Amino acid sequence: MKRLMFSVLPLMVGLALGQAVPASIPLTATATLMMPDGEAAGTATFTQAGNGVQVTVQVSGLAAGNHGMHVHEYGRCTPGVDAATNTIVPFGGAGGHFDPGMTGNHDSPQTDNMHGHGGDLPMLVVGADGTGRATFTTDKISLTGENGILKRSLVVHAMPDDYMSDPSGKSGARERCGVIERDSFETRNYPLPGPQDFPEGVAYDAVKDVLYTGSAANGTIYQIDAKTGNVIKFSDGGAQGRNSALGMKVDASGRLWVAGGASGSISILNGDGTPFKTLMTPRTPLPFINDLVLLPDGSAIVTDSSRPTLFQVTPELRVRKWLDLRDTPIEYQPGTNLNGIVALPDGSALLTIQSNTGILWHIDVASQQVTRVMDGLNNGDGLVLTGQTLYVVRNKDGVVSKVMLAADFKSGTLQINEPLRGLRFPATAVLVGDDLVVTQAQLDKRQKGAPETPFQLTRVKRF
């Protein structure tokens, strides 16, 4: 059981779009609480406090007494279906209670998130004048990480919370709602059109100024105008047997390379979306081709998250085993193993992240010698390298980690874990000028729960 905490510690924050934020300023957010008619009737503030969040709420115009108060799943204070009554209600668009542990269990504010909703908060006490006030610090929620509440909603209900009855403690109608927005931080979103897009990979063609992103669920690939955000379908899912589109890269000829996941394939598409070539890795059990990197000599190195092998696509477009990882310090374990991969600018070495162990590895291309760079990057997915700076997209943790690498790229220091304005299981990122574009893949919602739509990519200044 976790307890409410009352210590306040600063958390390092990143860079707003076009504006540096000093690292000593704590991560903060605000929700303007609205009545159903859209009139503002209160404010809630959130300040990261160590591993928890300090919350201060003030709301007017409510009946005296105790009112249930919860963080809800979606950042939408719009009418929608209330699961408790199966009717359209004010603020039903906020969805159910935030439940990062996927417990399906409404419980007390002291219950840990593996056994109860993360959004179950202390009640709001309203006085005779109709003003409700609450101040508390809780480690059930955070402004960063898998318990992150940015771009979710705070909802105040009409009745007390019994902290027991599913799904909402018999707390009655939703009377106030506000979206939790990070303070002084700007991003730009690129919405996608499909209801099942689950955008995993992303690549950028600087010549055309377009982004490509692909669906982990069905293999559909979209082309996005980086300036206007206009989206067109570049290639249908299922083309050439591609039922999943994961890691992506654009080569010097403007062709798009796509890692095919469980199909074991690598697809190469022409600049107009037509197939150029489909390559198959060896037909051994449980393939999972996850990412690839293009080298200056015209070859590519490909990661497999299931089989302990790095594959090479030669300049002649032949696939061969390049490195048997069983002969290296990299030990494959249950779950997702090697995932994102990047190359040093001269192609002399590779950096790759092992998602299930959080270990970053350095691999010399000529000697194939493997060096452990650093630990602690759990759930690391896509990588972006610029100079000595490595960005590690950490899916379940909902952050992009900034790592400063040594001159030899064989050691590194974690500088910051950046949640942007609320990331939903981000998978990878790409540089677009001085910006990062991150996919909000929501792969955790493929089997259980409902994803937030529209799916989107998020663009932010490099921090």
Coordinates of C-alpha atoms in Angstrom, one line a residue:
M1 CA 0.0 0.0 0.0
K2 CA 1.3 3.5 -0.9
R3 CA 0.8 6.4 1.4
L4 CA 0.2 10.0 0.7
M5 CA 3.5 12.0 0.9
F6 CA 4.2 15.6 1.9
S7 CA 7.8 16.3 0.7
V8 CA 8.3 18.6 -2.3
L9 CA 11.4 18.1 -4.4
P10 CA 12.2 19.8 -7.8
L11 CA 12.2 17.7 -11.0
M12 CA 14.4 18.6 -14.0
V13 CA 12.3 19.7 -17.0
G14 CA 13.1 20.2 -20.6
L15 CA 12.7 22.8 -23.3
A16 CA 9.6 24.5 -24.5
L17 CA 9.2 25.1 -28.2
G18 CA 11.5 28.0 -28.7
Q19 CA 12.1 28.7 -25.0
A20 CA 14.6 27.1 -22.5
V21 CA 13.3 26.2 -19.1
P22 CA 15.9 26.2 -16.3
A23 CA 16.4 22.7 -14.8
S24 CA 15.8 24.0 -11.2
I25 CA 12.1 24.9 -12.0
P26 CA 9.8 22.0 -11.0
L27 CA 7.5 20.4 -13.5
T28 CA 4.0 21.9 -13.1
A29 CA 0.6 21.7 -14.7
T30 CA -2.8 23.4 -14.4
A31 CA -6.4 22.4 -15.0
T32 CA -9.1 25.0 -15.4
L33 CA -12.3 23.4 -13.9
M34 CA -15.4 24.0 -16.0
M35 CA -19.1 23.7 -15.4
P36 CA -21.1 21.7 -18.0
D37 CA -22.1 25.0 -19.8
G38 CA -18.4 25.8 -20.3
E39 CA -18.0 28.5 -17.6
A40 CA -14.8 28.4 -15.6
A41 CA -15.5 27.6 -11.9
G42 CA -12.2 26.6 -10.4
T43 CA -8.6 25.7 -10.8
A44 CA -6.3 22.8 -9.9
T45 CA -2.5 23.0 -9.9
F46 CA -0.1 20.1 -10.0
T47 CA 3.6 20.2 -9.0
Q48 CA 6.0 17.3 -9.3
A49 CA 7.1 16.4 -5.8
G50 CA 9.8 13.7 -5.9
N51 CA 8.0 10.6 -7.0
G52 CA 4.5 12.1 -6.5
V53 CA 2.6 15.2 -7.2
Q54 CA 1.4 18.1 -4.9
V55 CA -2.2 19.0 -5.8
T56 CA -4.1 22.1 -4.9
V57 CA -7.8 22.4 -5.9
Q58 CA -10.3 25.3 -5.4
V59 CA -13.8 25.1 -7.0
S60 CA -16.9 27.2 -6.5
G61 CA -20.6 26.8 -6.8
L62 CA -21.0 23.3 -5.4
A63 CA -23.2 21.9 -2.7
A64 CA -21.8 21.7 0.8
G65 CA -20.2 18.4 1.8
N66 CA -17.8 15.8 0.4
H67 CA -17.4 15.3 -3.3
G68 CA -15.6 12.5 -5.1
M69 CA -12.7 13.7 -7.2
H70 CA -10.7 11.6 -9.7
V71 CA -8.3 11.8 -12.6
H72 CA -10.0 10.4 -15.7
E73 CA -8.4 8.7 -18.6
Y74 CA -8.8 11.2 -21.5
G75 CA -8.1 14.9 -21.8
R76 CA -11.7 15.7 -23.1
C77 CA -14.2 17.7 -21.0
T78 CA -17.0 17.0 -23.5
P79 CA -20.3 15.1 -23.3
G80 CA -19.9 11.3 -23.6
V81 CA -21.0 7.9 -22.4
D82 CA -20.7 7.2 -18.6
A83 CA -19.9 3.5 -18.2
A84 CA -21.7 3.5 -14.8
T85 CA -25.1 4.4 -16.4
N86 CA -24.5 3.8 -20.1
T87 CA -26.0 7.2 -20.9
I88 CA -24.6 10.4 -22.4
V89 CA -23.6 12.7 -19.6
P90 CA -21.8 16.0 -19.1
F91 CA -18.0 15.3 -19.3
G92 CA -18.5 11.7 -20.3
G93 CA -15.8 12.3 -22.9
A94 CA -13.2 12.2 -20.1
G95 CA -13.7 8.4 -20.0
G96 CA -13.3 6.3 -16.9
H97 CA -10.9 6.6 -14.1
F98 CA -7.2 6.7 -15.0
D99 CA -6.1 3.1 -14.4
P100 CA -2.4 2.6 -15.3
G101 CA -2.3 -0.8 -13.7
M102 CA -5.4 -1.9 -15.7
T103 CA -6.9 -3.2 -12.4
G104 CA -10.5 -2.4 -13.2
N105 CA -10.9 -1.7 -9.4
H106 CA -12.1 1.5 -7.8
D107 CA -10.5 1.8 -4.4
S108 CA -9.1 4.3 -1.8
P109 CA -6.4 6.9 -2.4
Q110 CA -4.0 4.8 -0.3
T111 CA -4.3 1.7 -2.6
D112 CA -1.3 1.2 -4.9
N113 CA -1.8 1.4 -8.6
M114 CA -1.4 -2.4 -9.1
H115 CA -4.6 -2.9 -7.1
G116 CA -6.7 0.2 -7.7
H117 CA -7.3 3.1 -10.1
G118 CA -4.4 5.5 -10.2
G119 CA -6.9 8.3 -10.5
D120 CA -8.6 7.6 -7.2
L121 CA -7.9 10.8 -5.2
P122 CA -9.0 12.3 -1.8
M123 CA -12.4 13.9 -1.7
L124 CA -13.0 17.6 -2.2
V125 CA -14.5 19.2 0.9
V126 CA -17.0 22.0 0.1
G127 CA -18.0 24.6 2.7
A128 CA -21.3 26.3 3.3
D129 CA -20.3 29.0 0.9
G130 CA -20.1 26.5 -2.0
T131 CA -16.3 26.7 -2.2
G132 CA -14.4 23.4 -2.2
R133 CA -10.7 23.3 -1.3
A134 CA -8.2 20.4 -1.2
T135 CA -4.4 20.3 -0.8
F136 CA -2.5 17.0 -0.8
T137 CA 0.5 15.1 -2.2
T138 CA 0.1 11.6 -3.6
D139 CA 2.4 9.2 -5.3
K140 CA -0.5 7.5 -7.2
I141 CA -0.1 10.0 -10.0
S142 CA 2.9 11.8 -11.6
L143 CA 3.5 14.4 -14.3
T144 CA 5.9 12.0 -16.0
G145 CA 6.3 8.3 -16.4
E146 CA 3.7 5.5 -16.6
N147 CA 1.5 7.2 -13.9
G148 CA 1.6 10.4 -15.9
I149 CA -1.5 12.6 -15.9
L150 CA -0.6 15.3 -18.4
K151 CA -3.4 15.7 -21.0
R152 CA -5.9 13.7 -18.8
S153 CA -8.8 15.2 -16.9
L154 CA -9.6 16.1 -13.3
V155 CA -13.3 15.5 -12.6
V156 CA -15.3 16.6 -9.5
H157 CA -18.5 14.6 -8.8
A158 CA -21.8 15.5 -7.1
M159 CA -21.6 12.9 -4.3
P160 CA -19.1 11.5 -1.7
D161 CA -16.9 8.6 -2.8
D162 CA -17.4 5.3 -0.9
Y163 CA -13.9 4.2 -2.1
M164 CA -15.3 0.8 -2.9
S165 CA -18.0 0.5 -5.5
D166 CA -17.0 0.0 -9.1
P167 CA -16.6 1.9 -11.3
S168 CA -16.6 5.3 -9.5
G169 CA -17.5 4.9 -5.8
K170 CA -21.1 5.9 -6.3
S171 CA -19.9 9.5 -6.5
G172 CA -22.7 10.5 -8.9
A173 CA -22.8 13.1 -11.7
R174 CA -19.7 14.8 -13.1
E175 CA -20.1 18.4 -12.0
R176 CA -16.7 20.0 -12.9
C177 CA -14.0 19.0 -15.3
G178 CA -10.6 20.4 -16.4
V179 CA -7.9 19.1 -18.7
I180 CA -4.5 18.8 -17.0
E181 CA -2.1 20.9 -19.2
R182 CA 1.6 21.3 -18.6
D183 CA 2.6 24.9 -17.8
S184 CA 4.7 27.0 -20.2
F185 CA 5.4 24.2 -22.7
E186 CA 4.5 24.1 -26.4
T187 CA 4.2 21.2 -28.8
R188 CA 2.7 20.6 -32.2
N189 CA 0.6 17.5 -33.1
Y190 CA 0.2 15.7 -36.4
P191 CA -3.2 13.8 -36.2
L192 CA -3.6 10.6 -38.2
P193 CA -6.9 9.6 -39.8
G194 CA -7.3 5.9 -38.9
P195 CA -9.0 4.4 -35.9
Q196 CA -6.4 1.6 -35.6
D197 CA -3.2 3.3 -36.6
F198 CA -0.9 2.7 -33.6
P199 CA 1.9 4.6 -35.2
E200 CA 5.2 2.9 -34.2
G201 CA 7.9 4.0 -36.7
V202 CA 8.7 7.4 -38.1
A203 CA 11.1 8.7 -40.7
Y204 CA 11.8 12.0 -42.4
D205 CA 12.7 12.9 -46.0
A206 CA 14.4 16.3 -45.8
V207 CA 14.3 16.7 -49.6
K208 CA 10.5 16.5 -49.7
D209 CA 10.0 17.8 -46.1
V210 CA 7.7 14.9 -45.4
L211 CA 7.3 12.5 -42.5
Y212 CA 6.5 8.8 -42.9
T213 CA 4.8 6.8 -40.1
G214 CA 3.5 3.3 -40.1
S215 CA 0.9 1.2 -38.2
A216 CA 2.1 -1.5 -35.9
A217 CA -1.4 -3.0 -36.2
N218 CA -1.9 -3.3 -39.9
G219 CA 1.1 -2.1 -41.8
T220 CA -0.5 1.0 -43.4
I221 CA 2.0 3.8 -44.0
Y222 CA 1.1 7.5 -44.1
Q223 CA 3.0 10.4 -45.6
I224 CA 2.7 13.7 -43.7
D225 CA 3.6 17.2 -44.9
A226 CA 5.8 18.5 -42.1
K227 CA 4.7 22.1 -42.7
T228 CA 1.0 21.8 -43.1
G229 CA 0.3 18.4 -41.4
N230 CA -1.6 17.2 -44.4
V231 CA -1.8 13.4 -44.4
I232 CA -2.1 11.0 -47.4
K233 CA -2.0 7.2 -47.5
F234 CA 1.5 6.3 -48.8
S235 CA 1.0 2.5 -48.9
D236 CA -1.9 0.2 -47.8
G237 CA -1.4 -2.3 -45.1
G238 CA -1.0 -5.8 -46.4
A239 CA 1.0 -4.7 -49.4
Q240 CA 3.7 -7.3 -50.2
G241 CA 2.8 -9.2 -47.1
R242 CA 3.5 -6.2 -44.8
N243 CA 1.1 -6.4 -41.9
S244 CA 3.1 -4.3 -39.5
A245 CA 5.3 -1.3 -40.1
L246 CA 7.9 -0.7 -37.3
G247 CA 11.3 1.0 -37.7
M248 CA 11.7 3.2 -40.8
K249 CA 14.5 5.0 -42.6
V250 CA 14.8 7.0 -45.8
D251 CA 17.8 6.3 -48.0
A252 CA 19.8 8.6 -50.3
S253 CA 17.6 7.7 -53.2
G254 CA 14.4 8.7 -51.4
R255 CA 13.3 5.1 -50.8
L256 CA 11.6 4.1 -47.6
W257 CA 12.9 1.1 -45.7
V258 CA 10.5 -0.5 -43.2
A259 CA 11.0 -3.2 -40.6
G260 CA 8.2 -5.7 -40.7
G261 CA 8.0 -7.1 -37.2
A262 CA 6.7 -10.7 -36.8
S263 CA 6.7 -11.2 -40.6
G264 CA 10.5 -11.2 -40.6
S265 CA 10.5 -8.9 -43.6
I266 CA 12.2 -5.7 -44.6
S267 CA 10.2 -3.7 -47.2
I268 CA 11.7 -1.1 -49.5
L269 CA 9.3 1.3 -51.1
N270 CA 9.9 3.8 -53.9
G271 CA 9.3 7.5 -53.3
D272 CA 5.8 7.2 -54.8
G273 CA 4.8 4.4 -52.4
T274 CA 5.1 1.5 -54.9
P275 CA 7.0 -1.6 -53.9
F276 CA 10.7 -1.7 -54.8
K277 CA 11.8 -4.9 -53.0
T278 CA 10.8 -7.1 -50.1
L279 CA 13.5 -8.9 -48.3
M280 CA 13.1 -11.8 -46.0
T281 CA 15.3 -12.7 -43.0
P282 CA 16.0 -16.5 -42.5
R283 CA 12.9 -18.6 -41.8
T284 CA 13.6 -19.5 -38.2
P285 CA 11.0 -19.4 -35.4
L286 CA 9.6 -16.2 -33.8
P287 CA 11.1 -13.5 -35.9
F288 CA 10.6 -9.9 -34.9
I289 CA 12.3 -7.4 -37.1
N290 CA 12.1 -4.1 -35.1
D291 CA 14.4 -1.5 -36.4
L292 CA 17.2 -0.8 -39.0
V293 CA 20.0 1.7 -39.7
L294 CA 21.5 2.6 -43.1
L295 CA 25.3 2.8 -43.2
P296 CA 27.5 4.9 -45.5
D297 CA 28.6 1.9 -47.6
G298 CA 25.0 1.3 -48.7
S299 CA 24.3 -1.6 -46.4
A300 CA 21.9 -1.8 -43.5
I301 CA 22.0 -3.4 -40.0
V302 CA 18.7 -4.8 -38.7
T303 CA 17.6 -5.7 -35.1
D304 CA 15.5 -8.6 -34.2
S305 CA 13.9 -8.3 -30.8
S306 CA 13.2 -12.1 -30.5
R307 CA 16.1 -13.9 -32.2
P308 CA 19.6 -13.1 -30.9
T309 CA 21.0 -12.0 -34.2
L310 CA 21.8 -8.8 -36.0
F311 CA 21.2 -9.1 -39.7
Q312 CA 22.8 -7.2 -42.6
V313 CA 21.3 -6.1 -45.9
T314 CA 24.2 -5.9 -48.2
P315 CA 24.6 -3.1 -50.8
E316 CA 23.4 -5.8 -53.3
L317 CA 20.2 -6.2 -51.3
R318 CA 21.0 -9.6 -49.9
V319 CA 20.2 -10.5 -46.3
R320 CA 22.7 -12.3 -44.2
K321 CA 23.4 -12.9 -40.5
W322 CA 25.9 -10.3 -39.5
L323 CA 26.4 -11.0 -35.7
D324 CA 25.4 -13.9 -33.6
L325 CA 24.7 -12.2 -30.3
R326 CA 25.1 -15.4 -28.3
D327 CA 28.8 -14.9 -28.7
T328 CA 28.7 -11.4 -27.2
P329 CA 27.9 -9.9 -23.7
I330 CA 24.3 -9.2 -24.9
E331 CA 22.1 -11.9 -23.3
Y332 CA 18.6 -12.3 -24.8
Q333 CA 15.8 -12.6 -22.2
P334 CA 12.0 -13.0 -22.3
G335 CA 10.3 -9.9 -23.7
T336 CA 11.6 -7.3 -26.2
N337 CA 15.3 -7.4 -26.6
L338 CA 17.3 -5.3 -29.0
N339 CA 15.1 -2.6 -30.4
G340 CA 16.2 0.8 -31.7
I341 CA 19.5 1.2 -33.5
V342 CA 21.6 4.1 -34.8
A343 CA 25.0 4.5 -36.3
L344 CA 27.8 7.0 -35.6
P345 CA 28.0 9.5 -38.5
D346 CA 31.0 7.8 -40.0
G347 CA 29.4 4.4 -39.7
S348 CA 32.2 3.0 -37.6
A349 CA 30.0 1.9 -34.7
L350 CA 26.4 1.2 -33.8
L351 CA 24.4 2.0 -30.7
T352 CA 21.4 -0.2 -29.8
I353 CA 19.0 -0.4 -26.9
Q354 CA 17.9 -3.6 -25.2
S355 CA 14.3 -2.8 -24.1
N356 CA 13.8 -5.4 -21.4
T357 CA 17.1 -4.8 -19.6
G358 CA 17.4 -1.1 -20.1
I359 CA 21.0 -1.5 -21.4
L360 CA 22.5 0.6 -24.1
W361 CA 25.2 -1.2 -26.2
H362 CA 28.0 0.0 -28.5
I363 CA 29.1 -2.3 -31.3
D364 CA 32.2 -1.6 -33.4
V365 CA 31.4 -2.3 -37.0
A366 CA 34.8 -3.5 -38.1
S367 CA 35.7 -5.8 -35.2
Q368 CA 32.1 -6.5 -34.0
Q369 CA 33.3 -5.9 -30.5
V370 CA 30.4 -5.2 -28.1
T371 CA 30.7 -2.7 -25.2
R372 CA 28.1 -2.0 -22.5
V373 CA 27.5 1.8 -22.5
M374 CA 25.1 2.3 -19.6
D375 CA 22.2 0.9 -17.8
G376 CA 18.9 2.4 -16.5
L377 CA 17.1 3.0 -19.8
N378 CA 14.3 0.6 -19.1
N379 CA 11.7 0.2 -21.9
G380 CA 14.0 2.0 -24.3
D381 CA 12.6 1.8 -27.9
G382 CA 13.6 4.2 -30.7
L383 CA 16.9 6.1 -30.7
V384 CA 18.0 9.4 -32.2
L385 CA 21.6 10.4 -32.3
T386 CA 22.8 14.0 -32.9
G387 CA 26.4 14.8 -32.1
Q388 CA 27.2 13.4 -28.6
T389 CA 23.5 13.6 -27.7
L390 CA 21.4 10.5 -27.8
Y391 CA 17.6 10.6 -27.4
V392 CA 16.0 7.4 -26.1
V393 CA 12.3 7.0 -26.5
R394 CA 11.0 4.9 -23.5
N395 CA 7.6 3.5 -24.4
K396 CA 6.0 2.3 -21.1
D397 CA 7.7 5.1 -19.1
G398 CA 6.1 7.8 -21.3
V399 CA 9.3 9.9 -21.6
V400 CA 12.1 10.7 -24.0
S401 CA 15.5 10.4 -22.2
K402 CA 18.4 12.7 -23.1
V403 CA 21.7 11.0 -22.7
M404 CA 25.1 12.8 -23.1
L405 CA 27.7 10.4 -24.6
A406 CA 31.4 10.4 -24.1
A407 CA 33.7 11.3 -26.9
D408 CA 34.2 7.6 -27.7
F409 CA 30.5 6.9 -27.4
K410 CA 31.2 4.0 -25.0
S411 CA 29.8 5.7 -21.8
G412 CA 26.9 8.0 -21.2
T413 CA 25.1 10.1 -18.6
L414 CA 21.4 10.5 -18.3
Q415 CA 20.5 14.2 -18.2
I416 CA 16.7 14.4 -18.3
N417 CA 13.5 12.3 -18.7
E418 CA 11.2 14.5 -20.7
P419 CA 7.4 13.8 -20.8
L420 CA 6.6 16.7 -23.3
R421 CA 2.9 17.5 -22.8
G422 CA 1.9 13.9 -22.1
L423 CA 3.2 10.9 -24.1
R424 CA 1.1 7.8 -24.7
F425 CA 3.4 4.9 -25.0
P426 CA 5.9 6.6 -27.4
A427 CA 7.8 4.3 -29.7
T428 CA 10.4 6.2 -31.6
A429 CA 11.4 9.7 -32.9
V430 CA 13.2 11.4 -35.7
L431 CA 15.0 14.7 -36.2
V432 CA 13.3 17.4 -38.3
G433 CA 15.7 20.3 -38.3
D434 CA 16.1 21.4 -34.7
D435 CA 12.9 19.6 -33.6
L436 CA 12.1 16.0 -32.5
V437 CA 9.0 14.3 -33.8
V438 CA 7.8 11.5 -31.5
T439 CA 5.2 8.8 -32.3
Q440 CA 2.5 8.3 -29.7
A441 CA 2.1 4.6 -30.5
Q442 CA -0.3 3.5 -27.6
L443 CA 0.8 -0.1 -28.2
D444 CA -0.2 -0.9 -24.6
K445 CA -3.8 -0.3 -25.7
R446 CA -3.8 -2.9 -28.6
Q447 CA -4.9 -5.8 -26.4
K448 CA -6.7 -4.1 -23.5
G449 CA -8.4 -0.7 -23.2
A450 CA -9.4 1.9 -25.7
P451 CA -6.8 4.0 -27.4
E452 CA -7.1 7.8 -27.5
T453 CA -8.0 9.0 -30.9
P454 CA -7.0 10.6 -33.2
F455 CA -3.6 8.9 -33.0
Q456 CA -0.9 11.4 -33.5
L457 CA 2.8 12.3 -33.8
T458 CA 4.1 15.1 -31.5
R459 CA 6.8 17.7 -32.5
V460 CA 8.9 19.6 -30.0
K461 CA 12.1 21.6 -30.0
R462 CA 15.1 19.6 -29.1
F463 CA 15.8 19.8 -25.3

